[in-house]
Coordinates of C-alpha atoms (C1' of nucleotides) in Angstrom, one line a residue:
Chain A
M1 CA 21.8 0.3 27.0
R2 CA 20.4 -3.3 26.7
L3 CA 17.3 -4.1 24.4
T4 CA 14.1 -4.6 25.1
R5 CA 11.4 -5.4 22.6
D6 CA 9.7 -1.9 23.1
R7 CA 13.0 0.4 23.0
V8 CA 13.8 -1.4 19.3
L9 CA 10.0 -0.9 18.8
A10 CA 10.4 2.9 19.8
V11 CA 13.5 3.7 18.3
A12 CA 11.7 2.0 14.9
L13 CA 9.1 4.5 14.8
D14 CA 11.8 7.1 15.5
V15 CA 13.8 5.7 12.2
L16 CA 10.8 5.6 10.3
D17 CA 10.1 9.3 11.1
D18 CA 13.1 10.5 9.4
A19 CA 14.0 8.4 7.1
G20 CA 10.6 7.3 6.0
L21 CA 9.7 3.1 5.0
D22 CA 11.4 2.8 2.6
R23 CA 14.8 3.7 4.2
L24 CA 13.7 2.1 7.7
T25 CA 16.0 -1.0 7.2
M26 CA 16.7 -3.5 9.6
R27 CA 20.7 -2.4 9.4
R28 CA 20.3 1.3 10.0
L29 CA 18.4 0.8 12.5
S30 CA 20.5 -1.6 14.8
A31 CA 23.0 1.0 13.9
A32 CA 20.5 3.3 16.0
L33 CA 20.2 1.2 18.3
G34 CA 23.9 1.1 18.8
V35 CA 24.4 -3.3 18.7
E36 CA 25.2 -5.3 15.3
T37 CA 22.5 -5.6 12.6
G38 CA 22.3 -9.5 14.3
A39 CA 20.5 -8.0 17.3
T40 CA 17.7 -6.6 16.7
Y41 CA 16.9 -10.4 15.1
W42 CA 17.2 -11.6 18.8
H43 CA 13.8 -9.8 19.3
F44 CA 11.8 -9.7 16.4
R45 CA 12.1 -12.9 14.6
S46 CA 12.0 -10.7 11.2
K47 CA 11.1 -7.4 9.6
Q48 CA 8.0 -7.6 8.7
E49 CA 7.1 -9.2 12.2
L50 CA 8.6 -5.8 13.3
L51 CA 6.3 -3.8 10.7
E52 CA 3.5 -5.2 12.1
H53 CA 4.0 -4.1 15.8
M54 CA 5.9 -0.6 14.9
A55 CA 1.9 -0.8 12.4
D56 CA 0.0 -2.1 15.7
A57 CA 2.3 0.6 18.2
L58 CA 0.4 3.1 16.3
L59 CA -3.1 2.4 17.0
A60 CA -1.9 2.7 21.0
D61 CA -5.0 6.1 21.4
V62 CA -7.4 5.0 18.9
A63 CA -10.5 3.0 20.3
I64 CA -9.5 3.9 24.0
G65 CA -11.4 6.4 26.5
L66 CA -13.8 6.5 24.2
P67 CA -17.5 8.1 25.2
D68 CA -20.4 5.4 25.6
D69 CA -22.6 8.1 26.1
R70 CA -22.4 9.6 22.6
P71 CA -24.7 8.4 19.8
W72 CA -23.1 6.0 16.9
D73 CA -22.8 8.5 13.9
E74 CA -21.1 10.9 16.1
L75 CA -18.1 7.5 17.6
V76 CA -17.9 6.5 14.4
P77 CA -16.9 9.3 12.5
T78 CA -14.5 10.1 15.9
L79 CA -12.5 6.9 15.8
A80 CA -12.0 7.2 11.7
R81 CA -10.3 11.0 12.5
R82 CA -8.6 9.0 15.2
L83 CA -7.1 6.3 13.0
R84 CA -6.1 9.5 10.2
R85 CA -3.9 10.9 13.1
A86 CA -2.6 7.7 14.5
L87 CA -1.5 7.1 10.1
L88 CA -0.9 10.5 10.3
S89 CA 1.3 10.7 13.5
R90 CA 4.7 9.1 11.3
R91 CA 6.0 9.5 8.0
D92 CA 4.6 6.7 5.9
G93 CA 2.2 5.3 8.9
A94 CA -0.9 4.8 6.2
R95 CA 1.9 2.7 4.5
L96 CA 2.7 1.5 7.0
F97 CA -0.8 -0.3 7.9
S98 CA -1.9 -0.7 3.9
G99 CA -0.8 -4.3 2.9
R100 CA 0.2 -5.6 6.3
F101 CA -2.7 -8.2 8.3
F102 CA -1.6 -7.9 11.8
P103 CA -4.1 -9.3 14.1
L104 CA -2.5 -7.2 17.2
P105 CA -4.2 -5.9 20.1
N106 CA -4.5 -2.2 19.2
A107 CA -5.9 -2.9 16.3
L108 CA -8.6 -5.2 17.2
A109 CA -9.7 -2.9 19.6
Y110 CA -10.4 -0.9 16.7
G111 CA -11.8 -2.8 15.0
E112 CA -14.0 -4.2 17.5
A113 CA -15.0 -0.8 19.1
L114 CA -16.1 0.6 15.1
A115 CA -17.9 -2.8 15.0
G116 CA -19.5 -1.9 17.8
Q117 CA -21.2 1.4 17.2
L118 CA -22.1 0.1 14.1
A119 CA -24.0 -2.9 16.2
R120 CA -25.1 0.2 17.9
A121 CA -26.3 1.3 13.9
G122 CA -28.3 -1.4 13.9
L123 CA -26.4 -3.3 11.6
D124 CA -26.4 -7.3 12.1
P125 CA -22.7 -8.2 13.0
R126 CA -21.4 -9.2 9.5
S127 CA -22.9 -5.7 8.0
A128 CA -21.7 -4.1 10.9
A129 CA -17.8 -6.2 10.0
W130 CA -17.9 -5.4 6.5
A131 CA -18.9 -1.6 6.9
G132 CA -16.4 -0.9 9.1
D133 CA -13.9 -2.5 7.0
T134 CA -15.2 0.1 3.8
L135 CA -14.5 2.6 6.3
T136 CA -11.2 1.5 7.2
Y137 CA -10.1 1.0 3.7
Y138 CA -11.0 4.6 3.0
V139 CA -9.5 6.0 6.0
V140 CA -6.0 3.9 5.0
A141 CA -6.4 5.2 1.4
H142 CA -7.2 8.3 2.3
V143 CA -3.7 8.7 4.4
T144 CA -2.0 7.3 2.0
E145 CA -2.6 9.2 -0.9
E146 CA -2.5 12.3 1.5
Q147 CA 1.6 11.1 2.9
L148 CA 1.9 10.9 -0.9
T149 CA 1.7 14.7 -1.7
T150 CA 1.9 16.6 1.6
A151 CA 4.7 14.9 3.1
L152 CA 7.2 15.4 -0.1
P153 CA 10.3 17.6 0.1
D154 CA 8.0 20.6 -1.8
G155 CA 4.8 19.5 -0.8
G156 CA 3.2 18.2 -3.4
E157 CA 4.7 20.9 -7.0
A158 CA 6.1 18.7 -8.4
A159 CA 3.2 16.0 -7.9
R160 CA 0.3 18.7 -9.1
A161 CA 2.7 19.9 -12.2
R162 CA 3.0 16.5 -13.4
L163 CA -0.8 16.0 -13.7
D164 CA -1.2 19.2 -15.4
A165 CA 1.3 18.0 -17.6
G166 CA -1.3 14.4 -18.4
L167 CA -4.3 16.2 -17.6
D168 CA -5.9 17.6 -20.9
P169 CA -9.0 19.9 -21.5
Q170 CA -10.2 18.0 -24.4
W171 CA -9.8 14.4 -23.1
H172 CA -10.2 15.4 -19.6
P173 CA -13.0 18.2 -18.7
H174 CA -13.7 16.9 -15.7
L175 CA -10.9 16.6 -14.1
V176 CA -9.7 19.9 -15.7
A177 CA -12.5 22.1 -14.1
A178 CA -11.7 20.1 -10.7
R179 CA -7.9 20.6 -11.5
S180 CA -7.8 22.8 -7.6
D181 CA -9.1 20.1 -5.5
L182 CA -6.9 17.6 -7.2
A183 CA -3.9 16.2 -5.5
A184 CA -3.1 17.3 -2.7
A185 CA -5.3 20.5 -2.1
D186 CA -6.8 21.3 1.6
P187 CA -6.4 17.2 2.9
D188 CA -8.9 17.7 5.8
E189 CA -11.6 19.1 3.5
H190 CA -10.6 15.3 1.2
F191 CA -10.9 13.8 3.9
E192 CA -14.1 14.9 6.0
H193 CA -15.9 15.2 2.7
G194 CA -15.4 11.7 1.8
L195 CA -15.6 10.6 5.8
A196 CA -19.5 12.0 5.9
L197 CA -19.7 9.9 2.4
V198 CA -19.4 6.5 3.6
L199 CA -20.8 7.8 6.6
A200 CA -24.3 8.8 4.8
G201 CA -23.7 5.4 2.8
I202 CA -23.4 3.3 6.2
R203 CA -27.0 5.3 7.5
E204 CA -28.5 4.4 4.4
T205 CA -27.3 0.4 4.7
A206 CA -28.7 1.6 8.9
R207 CA -32.0 2.1 6.9
Q208 CA -32.8 -0.9 5.0
Q209 CA -31.4 -3.6 8.1
P210 CA -34.7 -5.8 8.4
T211 CA -33.8 -6.0 11.8
R212 CA -33.4 -3.1 13.2
R213 CA -33.1 -1.5 16.8
A214 CA -33.4 1.3 18.5
A215 CA -30.3 2.5 19.7
R216 CA -29.0 2.1 22.9
Chain B
M1 CA 15.3 -10.2 -29.5
R2 CA 15.6 -6.6 -29.3
L3 CA 14.0 -4.6 -26.2
T4 CA 11.4 -2.7 -26.2
R5 CA 10.0 -0.8 -24.3
D6 CA 6.4 -2.5 -24.7
R7 CA 8.2 -5.6 -24.5
V8 CA 10.2 -5.0 -20.5
L9 CA 6.2 -4.0 -19.8
A10 CA 4.4 -7.1 -21.0
V11 CA 7.2 -9.2 -19.4
A12 CA 7.8 -7.8 -16.2
L13 CA 4.1 -8.1 -15.8
D14 CA 4.6 -11.6 -16.1
V15 CA 7.3 -11.5 -13.8
L16 CA 5.0 -9.8 -11.4
D17 CA 2.7 -12.6 -12.0
D18 CA 5.1 -15.8 -11.0
A19 CA 6.6 -14.0 -8.3
G20 CA 4.9 -11.5 -6.8
L21 CA 5.9 -7.3 -6.3
D22 CA 8.3 -8.3 -3.5
R23 CA 10.5 -10.6 -5.7
L24 CA 10.1 -8.2 -8.8
T25 CA 13.5 -7.2 -8.9
M26 CA 15.6 -5.5 -11.9
R27 CA 17.6 -8.3 -12.0
R28 CA 15.3 -10.6 -11.7
L29 CA 13.2 -9.1 -14.8
S30 CA 16.4 -8.2 -16.8
A31 CA 17.1 -12.2 -16.9
A32 CA 13.3 -13.1 -17.7
L33 CA 14.1 -10.8 -20.9
G34 CA 17.7 -12.5 -21.4
V35 CA 19.9 -9.4 -21.5
E36 CA 22.0 -7.6 -18.5
T37 CA 20.7 -6.1 -15.6
G38 CA 21.6 -2.3 -16.7
A39 CA 20.0 -3.2 -20.3
T40 CA 16.4 -2.6 -18.3
Y41 CA 17.6 0.9 -18.1
W42 CA 17.9 2.3 -20.5
H43 CA 14.3 1.6 -21.1
F44 CA 13.4 3.1 -18.2
R45 CA 15.0 5.6 -16.3
S46 CA 14.4 3.5 -12.9
K47 CA 12.0 0.4 -11.0
Q48 CA 9.7 3.4 -9.7
E49 CA 8.8 4.7 -13.6
L50 CA 8.4 1.1 -14.6
L51 CA 6.2 0.1 -11.6
E52 CA 3.9 3.4 -12.8
H53 CA 4.0 2.1 -16.4
M54 CA 3.0 -1.4 -15.0
A55 CA 0.0 -0.1 -12.7
D56 CA -1.0 2.0 -15.7
A57 CA -0.9 -0.7 -18.4
L58 CA -3.6 -2.7 -15.9
L59 CA -5.6 -0.4 -16.8
A60 CA -6.2 -0.1 -19.5
D61 CA -9.8 -1.0 -20.4
V62 CA -11.3 0.1 -17.6
A63 CA -12.6 3.3 -18.8
I64 CA -12.6 2.2 -22.8
G65 CA -16.6 0.9 -24.5
L66 CA -18.8 2.4 -21.4
P67 CA -21.9 2.2 -22.6
D68 CA -23.4 6.2 -22.9
D69 CA -27.4 5.7 -22.8
R70 CA -27.2 3.8 -19.2
P71 CA -27.9 5.9 -16.3
W72 CA -25.3 7.1 -13.6
D73 CA -26.0 4.6 -11.0
E74 CA -25.2 1.9 -12.9
L75 CA -22.3 2.9 -15.2
V76 CA -20.3 3.9 -11.7
P77 CA -20.7 0.7 -10.1
T78 CA -19.8 -0.9 -13.4
L79 CA -16.2 1.0 -13.5
A80 CA -15.4 0.0 -9.4
R81 CA -16.2 -3.8 -10.8
R82 CA -13.6 -2.7 -14.0
L83 CA -11.2 -2.0 -11.9
R84 CA -11.2 -4.3 -9.4
R85 CA -11.6 -6.7 -12.5
A86 CA -8.0 -4.7 -13.9
L87 CA -6.6 -5.0 -10.1
L88 CA -7.0 -9.0 -9.6
S89 CA -5.3 -9.7 -13.5
R90 CA -2.5 -10.1 -12.0
R91 CA -0.3 -11.1 -8.6
D92 CA -0.4 -8.1 -6.4
G93 CA -1.9 -5.5 -8.5
A94 CA -3.6 -3.7 -6.1
R95 CA 0.1 -2.8 -4.4
L96 CA 1.4 -1.8 -7.3
F97 CA -1.3 0.5 -8.1
S98 CA -1.7 2.0 -3.9
G99 CA 0.7 4.2 -3.0
R100 CA 1.8 5.6 -6.1
F101 CA 1.2 8.6 -7.5
F102 CA 0.7 8.4 -11.6
P103 CA -1.0 10.8 -14.2
L104 CA -0.9 8.5 -17.0
P105 CA -3.2 8.0 -20.3
N106 CA -5.2 4.9 -18.8
A107 CA -5.0 6.3 -15.0
L108 CA -6.5 9.9 -16.4
A109 CA -9.7 8.4 -18.4
Y110 CA -10.8 5.8 -15.2
G111 CA -10.2 9.4 -13.5
E112 CA -12.2 11.3 -16.4
A113 CA -14.8 8.5 -17.1
L114 CA -15.6 8.7 -13.0
A115 CA -15.8 12.2 -12.9
G116 CA -17.7 12.0 -15.7
Q117 CA -20.9 10.1 -14.6
L118 CA -20.9 11.4 -10.9
A119 CA -21.6 14.8 -13.0
R120 CA -24.5 12.6 -14.6
A121 CA -25.5 12.4 -11.4
G122 CA -25.9 16.1 -10.5
L123 CA -22.0 16.4 -8.3
D124 CA -20.3 19.6 -8.7
P125 CA -16.9 19.5 -10.5
R126 CA -14.9 19.3 -6.8
S127 CA -17.8 16.6 -5.2
A128 CA -17.6 15.1 -8.2
A129 CA -13.4 14.4 -8.3
W130 CA -13.8 13.5 -4.2
A131 CA -17.0 11.2 -4.4
G132 CA -14.8 9.7 -7.2
D133 CA -11.4 9.2 -5.2
T134 CA -13.4 8.1 -2.3
L135 CA -14.8 5.0 -4.6
T136 CA -11.2 4.7 -6.1
Y137 CA -9.9 4.4 -2.6
Y138 CA -12.7 1.8 -1.5
V139 CA -11.4 -1.0 -4.6
V140 CA -8.2 -0.4 -4.5
A141 CA -8.1 -0.8 0.0
H142 CA -10.2 -3.5 -1.1
V143 CA -8.5 -5.6 -3.3
T144 CA -5.2 -5.1 -1.8
E145 CA -6.6 -6.8 1.7
E146 CA -8.3 -9.0 -0.8
Q147 CA -5.3 -10.3 -2.8
L148 CA -3.8 -10.3 0.9
T149 CA -5.4 -13.5 2.4
T150 CA -7.1 -14.8 -1.0
A151 CA -3.8 -15.0 -2.7
L152 CA -1.8 -16.8 -0.3
P153 CA -0.3 -19.9 -0.8
D154 CA -2.9 -21.8 1.8
G155 CA -5.5 -19.5 0.8
G156 CA -5.8 -17.3 4.3
E157 CA -5.7 -20.1 6.3
A158 CA -2.9 -19.1 8.7
A159 CA -4.0 -15.6 8.4
R160 CA -7.4 -16.5 9.1
A161 CA -5.9 -18.8 12.5
R162 CA -3.8 -16.4 13.1
L163 CA -6.6 -13.8 13.8
D164 CA -9.0 -16.7 15.8
A165 CA -5.9 -16.6 18.0
G166 CA -6.2 -13.0 19.0
L167 CA -9.7 -12.8 18.8
D168 CA -11.3 -12.7 22.4
P169 CA -14.8 -13.3 22.8
Q170 CA -14.4 -11.1 26.3
W171 CA -12.8 -8.2 24.5
H172 CA -14.3 -8.7 20.6
P173 CA -17.7 -9.8 21.2
H174 CA -18.9 -8.0 18.1
L175 CA -15.8 -9.2 16.3
V176 CA -15.9 -13.1 17.2
A177 CA -19.9 -12.5 16.1
A178 CA -18.3 -11.8 12.7
R179 CA -15.8 -14.0 12.9
S180 CA -16.8 -16.2 9.8
D181 CA -17.2 -12.8 7.5
L182 CA -13.3 -11.6 8.3
A183 CA -10.5 -12.1 6.7
A184 CA -11.0 -13.7 3.3
A185 CA -14.9 -14.8 3.6
D186 CA -16.6 -14.8 0.1
P187 CA -14.9 -11.5 -1.0
D188 CA -16.7 -10.8 -4.2
E189 CA -20.3 -10.7 -1.7
H190 CA -17.7 -8.5 0.6
F191 CA -16.9 -6.4 -2.6
E192 CA -20.4 -5.8 -3.7
H193 CA -21.6 -5.2 0.1
G194 CA -19.0 -1.8 0.1
L195 CA -19.7 -0.8 -2.6
A196 CA -23.6 -0.8 -2.3
L197 CA -22.5 1.3 0.8
V198 CA -20.2 3.8 -1.3
L199 CA -22.8 4.1 -4.0
A200 CA -25.7 5.0 -1.2
G201 CA -23.5 7.7 -0.1
I202 CA -22.7 9.1 -3.2
R203 CA -26.1 8.9 -3.6
E204 CA -27.3 11.0 -0.5
T205 CA -24.6 13.6 -1.3
A206 CA -26.0 14.2 -4.8
R207 CA -29.0 14.8 -3.6
Q208 CA -28.2 17.3 -0.9
Q209 CA -26.4 19.1 -3.6
P210 CA -28.1 22.1 -3.8
T211 CA -27.7 22.8 -8.2
R212 CA -29.2 19.3 -8.3
R213 CA -29.2 18.8 -12.4
A214 CA -31.6 15.9 -13.7
A215 CA -29.5 13.0 -15.3
R216 CA -28.7 13.8 -19.5
Chain C
dA1 C1' 19.9 -15.1 27.4
dC2 C1' 21.2 -12.7 24.9
dC3 C1' 24.6 -10.3 21.1
dT4 C1' 29.0 -9.8 18.2
dG5 C1' 31.3 -10.4 13.4
dA6 C1' 31.2 -12.5 10.0
dA7 C1' 29.1 -14.3 5.9
dC8 C1' 25.6 -15.4 2.1
dA9 C1' 22.4 -14.5 -1.6
dC10 C1' 20.8 -10.6 -2.7
dC11 C1' 19.4 -5.5 -3.7
dG12 C1' 19.4 -0.4 -7.1
dT13 C1' 21.7 2.4 -10.1
dT14 C1' 25.2 3.9 -12.9
dC15 C1' 29.1 4.5 -16.3
dA16 C1' 32.6 3.2 -19.2
dA17 C1' 33.1 0.4 -23.1
dG18 C1' 31.7 -1.7 -27.0
dT19 C1' 28.7 -2.6 -31.4
Chain D
dA1 C1' 21.0 4.1 -30.2
dC2 C1' 21.2 0.0 -27.3
dC3 C1' 23.6 -2.8 -24.9
dT4 C1' 27.5 -5.3 -21.6
dG5 C1' 30.5 -5.8 -17.7
dA6 C1' 32.0 -4.3 -14.3
dA7 C1' 31.7 -1.9 -10.7
dC8 C1' 29.5 0.9 -5.7
dA9 C1' 27.2 0.8 -1.6
dC10 C1' 23.7 -1.0 -0.3
dC11 C1' 19.7 -5.0 1.4
dG12 C1' 17.4 -8.9 4.8
dT13 C1' 18.5 -12.9 7.3
dT14 C1' 21.3 -17.1 9.5
dC15 C1' 24.8 -18.4 13.0
dA16 C1' 28.9 -20.5 15.1
dA17 C1' 30.8 -17.7 18.6
dG18 C1' 31.6 -15.1 22.9
dT19 C1' 29.9 -13.5 27.1

DNA sequence: ACCTGAACACCGTTCAAGT
DNA sequence: ACCTGAACACCGTTCAAGT
């Protein structure tokens, strides 16, 4: 079957899913596509470019079909949860996303939707963009850690044991007190806790905006 | 000169600084140390283990000498700013840190200090640990992006041009409105904005805690 | 236009053998 | 105990040559 950009992308995401980001190589991908290694480079100039488009492909549905009759403080968490789901949809999805700058269509649509909702909250353009960044940073970093521990072969058991070995009740009383809530405790709960925290911060920031407008 | 763990670590951080994380290889490091490639493996079992200790070395000073006569809402931002400075101290410091789980001494000391201050804010152990995670996620993800654009050869000029090329006033009105504040605008201001937002969220979370205590 | 085949310049890791 | 030298099994990328 002849190669297309879309097919390379689709197979690359499958390879990511069952090999992981570190073992996703141009050679392995080409083998999965049934072509020689060089062939892939006709469709993507570099591995970097391929990874960016893979990351953007993950975001395909995050910003579409967002209801427009709901308040901003419902839609902002919705966007955050959708981003988390998108990153969780493939192995190492968050690591694929982070440390990469790709102003591609789906990423821009997500950023725009988020900034739009934050503008409805009464934030000026700069605050809206920056508050959006803060929220996105939170989601990406959370899922990065989530996939680091949860998606491990042993479900994070070794990581938890390593943490316990490092903790000393004498020196780390507060961490020991929270021991069961550390390193791969219930990820949904953990996520929602931080999301609520960031949202509370956004609400507070909106309250302090001088040019506050009513939600439309 | 004979190798020691500490010398390997120190030289590794120097190689990181002038080669970057992607070009920090065991072979290049060994060359900088003046030994054969295999020698380094006698001191660190794997590159992974070396990277973890490098990351922890970055955090050497973040948690020490913290004044204990200041309110929590001054010390928490202080810890966040110190973490940012530590990550900024070496090229790709944030990327070195992120996507890695290392319960090593300095990382634990940082986590403990943060959880301790958040407990003073009136948060229960779990909330303290999780709010600390949220703040740390923010700092690491922010600096990751900061080092991605700022530390570029052209100071992020190409990145900004690429963003402009992707932005369409029709589809991205809110992003266009914030254009000058996107992608490597003043990183200090950007950081403080998000930090204030997260701190406001923490304050709000503390207010809602049922078992709220006065700061000691 | 699209792909093969082969090469170039690298990687992380292991390990017998030396000192 | 600590390091060398060499090997193993890989990498990303390029490019003349084919179709």
